[in-house]
PDB file of C-alpha atoms in Angstrom:
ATOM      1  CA  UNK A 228     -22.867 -12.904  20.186  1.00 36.00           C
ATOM      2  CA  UNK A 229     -21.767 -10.175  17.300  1.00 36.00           C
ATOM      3  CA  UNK A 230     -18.187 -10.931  17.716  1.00 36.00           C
ATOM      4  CA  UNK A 231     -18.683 -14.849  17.805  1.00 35.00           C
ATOM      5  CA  UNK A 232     -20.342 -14.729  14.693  1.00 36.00           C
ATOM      6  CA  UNK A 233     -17.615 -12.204  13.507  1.00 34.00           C
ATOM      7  CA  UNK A 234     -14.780 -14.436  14.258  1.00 36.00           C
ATOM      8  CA  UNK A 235     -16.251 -17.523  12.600  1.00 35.00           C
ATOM      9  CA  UNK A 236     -16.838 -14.976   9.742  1.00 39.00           C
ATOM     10  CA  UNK A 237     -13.375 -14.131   9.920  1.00 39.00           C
ATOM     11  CA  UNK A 238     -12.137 -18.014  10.614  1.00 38.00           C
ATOM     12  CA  UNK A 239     -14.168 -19.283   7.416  1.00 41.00           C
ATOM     13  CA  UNK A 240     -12.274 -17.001   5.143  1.00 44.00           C
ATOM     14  CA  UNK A 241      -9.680 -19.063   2.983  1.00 46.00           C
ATOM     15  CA  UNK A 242      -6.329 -18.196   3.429  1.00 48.00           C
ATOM     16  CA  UNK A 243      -3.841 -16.109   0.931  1.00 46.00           C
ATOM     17  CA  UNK A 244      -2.167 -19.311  -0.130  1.00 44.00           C
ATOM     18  CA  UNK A 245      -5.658 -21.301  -0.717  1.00 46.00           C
ATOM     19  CA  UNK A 246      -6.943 -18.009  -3.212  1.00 54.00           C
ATOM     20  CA  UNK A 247      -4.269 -17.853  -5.552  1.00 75.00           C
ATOM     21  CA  UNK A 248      -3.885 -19.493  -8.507  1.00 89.00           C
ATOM     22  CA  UNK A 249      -0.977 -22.362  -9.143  1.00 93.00           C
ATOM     23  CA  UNK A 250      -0.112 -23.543 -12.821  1.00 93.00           C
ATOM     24  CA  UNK A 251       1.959 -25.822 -13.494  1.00 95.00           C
ATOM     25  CA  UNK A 252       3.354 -26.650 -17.227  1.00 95.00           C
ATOM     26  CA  UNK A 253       5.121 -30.020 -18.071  1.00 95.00           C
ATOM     27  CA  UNK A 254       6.959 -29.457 -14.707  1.00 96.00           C
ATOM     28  CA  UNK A 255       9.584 -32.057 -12.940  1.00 96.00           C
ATOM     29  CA  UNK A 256       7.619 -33.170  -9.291  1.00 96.00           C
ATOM     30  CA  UNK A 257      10.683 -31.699  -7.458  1.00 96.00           C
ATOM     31  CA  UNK A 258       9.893 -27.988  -8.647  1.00 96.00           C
ATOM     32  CA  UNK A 259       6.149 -28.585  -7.812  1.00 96.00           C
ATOM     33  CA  UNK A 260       6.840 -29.764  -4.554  1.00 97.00           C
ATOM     34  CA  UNK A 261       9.505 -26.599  -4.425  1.00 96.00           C
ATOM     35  CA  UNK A 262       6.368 -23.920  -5.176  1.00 95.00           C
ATOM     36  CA  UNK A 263       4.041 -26.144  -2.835  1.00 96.00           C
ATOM     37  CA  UNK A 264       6.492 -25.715  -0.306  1.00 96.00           C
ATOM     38  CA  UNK A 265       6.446 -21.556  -0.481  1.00 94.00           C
ATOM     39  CA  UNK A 266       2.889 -21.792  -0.880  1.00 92.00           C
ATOM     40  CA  UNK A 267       1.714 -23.942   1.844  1.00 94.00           C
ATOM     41  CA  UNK A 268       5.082 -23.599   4.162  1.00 95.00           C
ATOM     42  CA  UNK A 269       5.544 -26.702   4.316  1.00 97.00           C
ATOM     43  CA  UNK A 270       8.588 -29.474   3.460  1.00 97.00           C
ATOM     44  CA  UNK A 271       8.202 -32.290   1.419  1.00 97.00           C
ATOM     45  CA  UNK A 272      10.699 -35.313   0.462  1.00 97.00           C
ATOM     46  CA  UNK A 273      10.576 -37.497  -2.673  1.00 96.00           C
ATOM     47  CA  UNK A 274      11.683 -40.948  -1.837  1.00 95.00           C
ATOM     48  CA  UNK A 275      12.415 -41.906  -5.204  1.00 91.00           C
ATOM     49  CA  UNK A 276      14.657 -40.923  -8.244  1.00 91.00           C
ATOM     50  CA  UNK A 277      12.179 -41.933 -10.538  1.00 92.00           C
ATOM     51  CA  UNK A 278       9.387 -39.970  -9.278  1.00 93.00           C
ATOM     52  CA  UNK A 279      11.761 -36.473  -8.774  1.00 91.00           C
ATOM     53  CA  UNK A 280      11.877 -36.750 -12.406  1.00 89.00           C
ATOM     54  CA  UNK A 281       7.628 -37.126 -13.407  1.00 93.00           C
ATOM     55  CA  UNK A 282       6.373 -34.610 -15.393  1.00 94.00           C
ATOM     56  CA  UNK A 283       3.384 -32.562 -13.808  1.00 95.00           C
ATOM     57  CA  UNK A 284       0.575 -30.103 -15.795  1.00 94.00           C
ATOM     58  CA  UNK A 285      -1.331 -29.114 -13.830  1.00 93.00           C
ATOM     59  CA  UNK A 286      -4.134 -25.904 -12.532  1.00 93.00           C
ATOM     60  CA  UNK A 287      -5.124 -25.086  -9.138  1.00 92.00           C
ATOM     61  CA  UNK A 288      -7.787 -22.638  -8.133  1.00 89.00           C
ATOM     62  CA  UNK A 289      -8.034 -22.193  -4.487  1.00 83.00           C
ATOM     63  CA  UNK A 290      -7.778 -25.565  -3.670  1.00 89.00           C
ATOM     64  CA  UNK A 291      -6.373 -26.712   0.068  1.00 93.00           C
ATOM     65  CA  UNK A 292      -2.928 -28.658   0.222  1.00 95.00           C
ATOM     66  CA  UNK A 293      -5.132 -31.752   0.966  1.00 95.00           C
ATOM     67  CA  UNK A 294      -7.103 -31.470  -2.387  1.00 94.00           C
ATOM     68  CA  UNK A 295      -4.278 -30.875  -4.583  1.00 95.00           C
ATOM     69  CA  UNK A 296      -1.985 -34.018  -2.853  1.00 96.00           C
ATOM     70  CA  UNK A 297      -4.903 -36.162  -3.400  1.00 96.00           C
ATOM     71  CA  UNK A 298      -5.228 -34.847  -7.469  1.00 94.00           C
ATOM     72  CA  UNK A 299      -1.369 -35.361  -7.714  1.00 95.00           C
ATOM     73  CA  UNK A 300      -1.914 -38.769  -5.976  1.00 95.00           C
ATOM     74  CA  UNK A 301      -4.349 -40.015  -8.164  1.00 94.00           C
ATOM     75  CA  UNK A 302      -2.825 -38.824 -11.701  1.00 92.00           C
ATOM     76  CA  UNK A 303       0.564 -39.687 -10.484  1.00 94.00           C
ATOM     77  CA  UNK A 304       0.300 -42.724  -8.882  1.00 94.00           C
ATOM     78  CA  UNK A 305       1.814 -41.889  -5.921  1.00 95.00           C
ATOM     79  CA  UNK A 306       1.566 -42.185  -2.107  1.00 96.00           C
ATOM     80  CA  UNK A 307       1.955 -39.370   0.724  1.00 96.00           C
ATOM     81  CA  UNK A 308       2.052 -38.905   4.140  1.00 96.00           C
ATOM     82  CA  UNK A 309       1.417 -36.179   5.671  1.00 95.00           C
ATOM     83  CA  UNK A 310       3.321 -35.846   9.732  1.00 96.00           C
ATOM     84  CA  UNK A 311       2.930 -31.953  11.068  1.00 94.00           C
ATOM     85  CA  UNK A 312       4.396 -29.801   8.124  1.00 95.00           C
ATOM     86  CA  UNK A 313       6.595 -32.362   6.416  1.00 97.00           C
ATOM     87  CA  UNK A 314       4.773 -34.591   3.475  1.00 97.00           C
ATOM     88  CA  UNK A 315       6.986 -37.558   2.376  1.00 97.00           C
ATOM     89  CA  UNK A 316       6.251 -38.704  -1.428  1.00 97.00           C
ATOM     90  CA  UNK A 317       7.116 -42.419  -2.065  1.00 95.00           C
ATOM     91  CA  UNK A 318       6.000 -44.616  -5.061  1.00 91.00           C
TER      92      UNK A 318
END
């Protein structure tokens, strides 16, 4: 019983990449997605010239992949999807 509750102790803990901080000031998408990438280990593609080019500012406490695609989503008008560890960005 001590080391189930131990190892859902342990499992609950965020992980490095969700407790550090991410700023991001009047950056093109591409070198977001770039530190996203290190941060999360994962691989994204832009589908669209136009989009590689938007301008993101931008502060992230903590916050999971999920919850920063979805704020990047909604101030960007964009779309992602999300297959394994590769996130595809389209307009």
């Amino acid at each position: 019983m001590i080391i189930l509750m131990l190892l859902l102790i342990i499992s609950s803990e965020p992980s490095i990449a969700e407790k550090q901080e991410l700023i991001f000031r009047d950056q093109p998408l591409t070198d977001v997605c770039d530190e996203l990438s290190q941060h999360f280990s994962v691989v994204f593609t832009i589908k669209s010239k136009k989009l590689k080019s938007k301008r993101v500012t931008a502060r992230f406490s903590s916050q999971s992949l999920d919850v920063i695609l979805q704020d990047l989503s909604f101030v960007l008008n964009i779309r992602y999807e999300i297959k394994g560890n590769h996130i595809t960005i389209r307009e």
